[in-house]
Short mmCIF file of C-alpha atoms in Angstrom, two decimals:
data_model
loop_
_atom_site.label_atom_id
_atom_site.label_comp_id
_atom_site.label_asym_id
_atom_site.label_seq_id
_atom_site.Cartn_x
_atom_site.Cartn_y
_atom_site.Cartn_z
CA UNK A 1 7.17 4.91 15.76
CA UNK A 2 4.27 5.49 13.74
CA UNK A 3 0.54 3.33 14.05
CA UNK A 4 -2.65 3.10 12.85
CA UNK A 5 -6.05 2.13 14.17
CA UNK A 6 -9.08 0.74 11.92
CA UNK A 7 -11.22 -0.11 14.67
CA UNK A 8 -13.93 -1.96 12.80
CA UNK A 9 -13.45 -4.84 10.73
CA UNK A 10 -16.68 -4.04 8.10
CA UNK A 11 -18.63 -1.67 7.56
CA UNK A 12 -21.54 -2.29 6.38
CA UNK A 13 -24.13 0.51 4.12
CA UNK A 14 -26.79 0.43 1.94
CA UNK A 15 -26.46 2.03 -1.68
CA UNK A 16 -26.97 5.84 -1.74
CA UNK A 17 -26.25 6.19 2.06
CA UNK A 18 -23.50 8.20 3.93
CA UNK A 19 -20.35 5.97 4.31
CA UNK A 20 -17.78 6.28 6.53
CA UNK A 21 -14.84 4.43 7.40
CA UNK A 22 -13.24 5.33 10.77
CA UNK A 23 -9.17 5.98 11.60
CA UNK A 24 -6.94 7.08 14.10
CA UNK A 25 -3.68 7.58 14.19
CA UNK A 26 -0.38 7.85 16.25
CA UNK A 27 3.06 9.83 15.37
CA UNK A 28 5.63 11.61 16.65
CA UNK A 29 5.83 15.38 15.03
CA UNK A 30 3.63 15.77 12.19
CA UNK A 31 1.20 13.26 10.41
CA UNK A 32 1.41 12.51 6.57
CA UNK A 33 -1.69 10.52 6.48
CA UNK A 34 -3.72 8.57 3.23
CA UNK A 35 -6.07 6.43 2.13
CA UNK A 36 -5.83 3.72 -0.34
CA UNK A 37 -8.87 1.61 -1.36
CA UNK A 38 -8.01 -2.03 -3.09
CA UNK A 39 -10.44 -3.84 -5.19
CA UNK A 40 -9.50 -8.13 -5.81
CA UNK A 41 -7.01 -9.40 -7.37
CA UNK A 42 -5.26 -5.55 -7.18
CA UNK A 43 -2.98 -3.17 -5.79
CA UNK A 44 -3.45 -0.39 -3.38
CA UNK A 45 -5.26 2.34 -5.28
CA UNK A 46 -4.32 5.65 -3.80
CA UNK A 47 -7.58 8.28 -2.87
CA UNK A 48 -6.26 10.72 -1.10
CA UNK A 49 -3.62 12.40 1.36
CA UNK A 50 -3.34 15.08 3.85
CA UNK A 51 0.06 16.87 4.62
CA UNK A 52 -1.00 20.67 5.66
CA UNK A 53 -3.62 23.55 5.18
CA UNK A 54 -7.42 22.35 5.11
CA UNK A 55 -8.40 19.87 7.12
CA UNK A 56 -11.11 18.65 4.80
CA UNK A 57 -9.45 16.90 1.93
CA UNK A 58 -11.10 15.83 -1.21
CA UNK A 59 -10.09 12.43 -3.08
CA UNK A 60 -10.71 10.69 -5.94
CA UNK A 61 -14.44 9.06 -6.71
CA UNK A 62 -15.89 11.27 -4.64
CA UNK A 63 -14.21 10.43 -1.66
CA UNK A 64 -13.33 12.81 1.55
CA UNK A 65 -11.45 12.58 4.64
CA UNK A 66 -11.56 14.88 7.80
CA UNK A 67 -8.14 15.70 9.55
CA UNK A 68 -8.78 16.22 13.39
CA UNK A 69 -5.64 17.20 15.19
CA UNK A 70 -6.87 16.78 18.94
CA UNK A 71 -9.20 13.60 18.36
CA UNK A 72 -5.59 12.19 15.89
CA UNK A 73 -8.19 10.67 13.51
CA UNK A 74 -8.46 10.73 9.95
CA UNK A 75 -12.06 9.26 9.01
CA UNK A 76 -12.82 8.83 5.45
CA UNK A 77 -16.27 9.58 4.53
CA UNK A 78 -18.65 9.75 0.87
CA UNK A 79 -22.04 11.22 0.86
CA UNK A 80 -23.74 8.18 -0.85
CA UNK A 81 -22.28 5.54 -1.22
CA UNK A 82 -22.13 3.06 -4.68
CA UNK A 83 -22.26 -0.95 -5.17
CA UNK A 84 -18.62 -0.08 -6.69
CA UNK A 85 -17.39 1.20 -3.72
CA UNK A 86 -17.08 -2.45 -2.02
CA UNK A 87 -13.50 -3.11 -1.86
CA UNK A 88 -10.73 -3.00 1.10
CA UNK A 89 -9.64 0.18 2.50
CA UNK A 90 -6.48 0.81 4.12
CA UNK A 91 -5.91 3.99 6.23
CA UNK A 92 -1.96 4.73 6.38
CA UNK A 93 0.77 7.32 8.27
CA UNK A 94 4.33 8.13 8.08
CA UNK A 95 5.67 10.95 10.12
CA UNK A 96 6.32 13.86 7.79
CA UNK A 97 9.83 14.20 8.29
CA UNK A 98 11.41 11.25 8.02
CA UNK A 99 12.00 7.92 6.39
CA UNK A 100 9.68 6.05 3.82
CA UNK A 101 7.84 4.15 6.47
CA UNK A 102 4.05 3.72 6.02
CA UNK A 103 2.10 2.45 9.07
CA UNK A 104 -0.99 0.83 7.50
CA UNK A 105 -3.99 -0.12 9.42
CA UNK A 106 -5.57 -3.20 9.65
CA UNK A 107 -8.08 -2.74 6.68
CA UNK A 108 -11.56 -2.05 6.58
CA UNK A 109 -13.79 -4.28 4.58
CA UNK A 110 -16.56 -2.00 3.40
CA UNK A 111 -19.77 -3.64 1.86
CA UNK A 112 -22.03 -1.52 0.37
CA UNK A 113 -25.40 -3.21 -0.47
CA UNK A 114 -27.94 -2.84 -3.16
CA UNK B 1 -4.23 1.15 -14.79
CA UNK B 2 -1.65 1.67 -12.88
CA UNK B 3 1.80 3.06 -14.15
CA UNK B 4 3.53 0.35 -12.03
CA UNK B 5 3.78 -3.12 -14.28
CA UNK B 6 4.22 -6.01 -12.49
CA UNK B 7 5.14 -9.89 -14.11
CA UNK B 8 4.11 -12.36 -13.81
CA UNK B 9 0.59 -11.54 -12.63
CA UNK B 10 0.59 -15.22 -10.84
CA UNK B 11 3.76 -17.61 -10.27
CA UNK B 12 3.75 -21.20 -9.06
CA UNK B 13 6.63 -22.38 -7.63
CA UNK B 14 8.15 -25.20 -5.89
CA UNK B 15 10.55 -24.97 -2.41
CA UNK B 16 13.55 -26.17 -4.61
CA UNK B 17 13.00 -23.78 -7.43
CA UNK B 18 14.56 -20.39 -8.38
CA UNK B 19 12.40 -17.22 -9.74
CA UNK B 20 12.20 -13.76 -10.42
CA UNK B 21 9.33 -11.29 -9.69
CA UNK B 22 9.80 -8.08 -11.98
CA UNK B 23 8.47 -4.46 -11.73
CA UNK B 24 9.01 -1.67 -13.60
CA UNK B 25 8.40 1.85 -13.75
CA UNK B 26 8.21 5.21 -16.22
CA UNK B 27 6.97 7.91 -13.98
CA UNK B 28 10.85 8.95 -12.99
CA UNK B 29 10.20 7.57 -9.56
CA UNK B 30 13.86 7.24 -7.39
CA UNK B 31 12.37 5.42 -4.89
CA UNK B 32 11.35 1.46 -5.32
CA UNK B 33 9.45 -0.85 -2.88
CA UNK B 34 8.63 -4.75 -2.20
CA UNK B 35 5.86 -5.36 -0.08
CA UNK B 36 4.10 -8.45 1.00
CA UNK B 37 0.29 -9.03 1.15
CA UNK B 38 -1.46 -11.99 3.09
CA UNK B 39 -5.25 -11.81 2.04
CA UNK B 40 -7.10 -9.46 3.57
CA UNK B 41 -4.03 -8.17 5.60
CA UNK B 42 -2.16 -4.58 5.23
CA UNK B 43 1.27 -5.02 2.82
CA UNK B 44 3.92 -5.66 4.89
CA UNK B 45 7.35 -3.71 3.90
CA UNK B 46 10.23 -5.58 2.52
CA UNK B 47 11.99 -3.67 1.35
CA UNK B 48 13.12 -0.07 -0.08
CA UNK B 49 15.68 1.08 -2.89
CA UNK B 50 16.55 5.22 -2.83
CA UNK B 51 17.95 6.11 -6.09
CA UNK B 52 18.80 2.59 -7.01
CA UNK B 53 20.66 1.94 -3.40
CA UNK B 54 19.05 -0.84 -0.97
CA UNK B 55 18.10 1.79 1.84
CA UNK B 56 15.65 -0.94 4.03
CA UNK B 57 15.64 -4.25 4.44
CA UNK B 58 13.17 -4.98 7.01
CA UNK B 59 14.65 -8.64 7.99
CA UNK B 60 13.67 -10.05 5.41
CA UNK B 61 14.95 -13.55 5.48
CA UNK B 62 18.19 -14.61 2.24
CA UNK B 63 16.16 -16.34 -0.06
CA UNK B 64 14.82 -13.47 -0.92
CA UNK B 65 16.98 -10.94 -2.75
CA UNK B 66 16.13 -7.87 -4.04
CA UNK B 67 18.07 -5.82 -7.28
CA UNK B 68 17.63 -3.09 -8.62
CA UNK B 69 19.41 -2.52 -12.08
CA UNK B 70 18.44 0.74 -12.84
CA UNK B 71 15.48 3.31 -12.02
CA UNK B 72 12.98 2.12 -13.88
CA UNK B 73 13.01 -1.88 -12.93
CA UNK B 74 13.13 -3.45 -9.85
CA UNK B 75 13.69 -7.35 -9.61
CA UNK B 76 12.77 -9.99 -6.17
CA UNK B 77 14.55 -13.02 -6.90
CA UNK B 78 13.16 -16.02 -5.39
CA UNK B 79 15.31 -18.93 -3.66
CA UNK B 80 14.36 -22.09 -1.24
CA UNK B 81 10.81 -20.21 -0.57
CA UNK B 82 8.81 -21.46 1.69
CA UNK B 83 4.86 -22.58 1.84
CA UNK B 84 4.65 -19.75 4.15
CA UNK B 85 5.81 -17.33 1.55
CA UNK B 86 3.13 -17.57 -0.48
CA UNK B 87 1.13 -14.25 -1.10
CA UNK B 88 0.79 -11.46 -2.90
CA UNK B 89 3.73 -9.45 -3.89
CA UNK B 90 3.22 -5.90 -4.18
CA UNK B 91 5.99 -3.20 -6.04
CA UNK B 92 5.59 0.35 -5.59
CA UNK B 93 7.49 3.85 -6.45
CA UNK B 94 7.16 7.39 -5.49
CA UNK B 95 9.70 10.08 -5.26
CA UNK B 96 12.22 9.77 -2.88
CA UNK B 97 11.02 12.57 -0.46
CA UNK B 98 7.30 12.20 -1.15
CA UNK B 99 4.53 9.94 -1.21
CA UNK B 100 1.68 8.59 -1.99
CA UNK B 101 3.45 5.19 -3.61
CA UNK B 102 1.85 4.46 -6.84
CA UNK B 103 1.48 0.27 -6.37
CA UNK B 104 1.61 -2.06 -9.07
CA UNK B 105 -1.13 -5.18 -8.87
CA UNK B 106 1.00 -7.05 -7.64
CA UNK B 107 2.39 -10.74 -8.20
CA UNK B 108 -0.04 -13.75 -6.89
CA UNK B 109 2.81 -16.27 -5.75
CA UNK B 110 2.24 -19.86 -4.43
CA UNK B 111 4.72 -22.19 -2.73
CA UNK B 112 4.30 -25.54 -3.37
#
């Protein structure tokens, strides 16, 4: 079985400063991780994935996310952070073989402030 | 916007009534899903159609019954719900062997 692990419930950043949002992860075989962001009243808005080759993968809105094998974690991260960026972001796995299970984690709430 | 349309956007409905959430699709997705949402929760999986065949139910109690007519549309129809049922109902599609699932925004649904 496949899990995820958003440790913190908020994070909280001022405008124009470094955020990231912190996740681990647990699979058998290899990982087929993502990250979804999800603004009120919305769906899951998909940002970016990593399934092989560079472990630094670029998203949309100028989002990023580190792949680290030996630590399993999958933190997503943006240089400077926007008011627009507030929303609800979801950190999810699925082995890469296998069935169309996601594991999503908890959610991270992420206010950025003005 | 996303390529997934969900209606209704929101749905009241009482224990004793019958409804239907719909979703449909145009980006030649094969593979359909119904999640759950409580607020401020990750969706929960409900369930998953592969090339228009039911493929997993995650015990998902009867009065809710999933159909899928064709590729393109996806149907929940609603029975006997319960207070507890109420929440967000997410669709989503991808292709059968690949993600990321493209969601719709979903359908707000209270139990009354």
């Amino acid at each position: 079985a496949q899990s995820v692990a958003q440790p913190e419930d908020q994070v909280n950043v001022a405008e124009g400063n470094p955020l990231t949002v912190k996740c681990t992860y647990s699979v058998s075989g290899n990982p087929y991780l993502f990250w979804y962001v999800q603004y009120p009243n919305r769906g899951l808005q998909f940002l970016l994935k990593y399934i092989t080759g560079d472990n630094l993968v670029k998203g949309s809105y100028g989002f990023e996310a580190e792949f680290n094998k030996s630590q399993t974690s999958f933190h997503l991260k943006k240089p400077s952070a926007l008011v627009s960026d507030s929303a609800l972001y979801f950190c999810a796995v699925r082995r890469l073989y296998g069935n169309n299970r996601l594991a999503f984690g908890k959610g991270n709430q992420v206010v950025v402030i003005p | 916007d996303t390529e997934v349309t969900q209606t209704p956007k929101h749905l009241v409905m009482g224990m004793t009534n019958k409804k239907s959430l719909k979703c449909e699709q145009h980006m030649g997705h094969r593979a359909m899903y119904w999640y759950k949402q409580k607020a401020k929760k990750p969706p929960e999986l409900m369930f998953v159609y592969s090339y228009e065949k039911l493929s997993i139910n995650e015990s998902v109690p009867s009065r809710f019954s999933p159909e899928c007519p064709n590729s393109s549309l996806l149907n929940l129809h609603l029975h006997a719900l319960q207070p507890e049922d109420s929440a967000l109902y997410l669709c989503a599609s991808s292709h059968p062997a690949e993600i990321p699932l493209h969601f719709g925004n979903g359908t707000r649904l209270t139990v009354t």
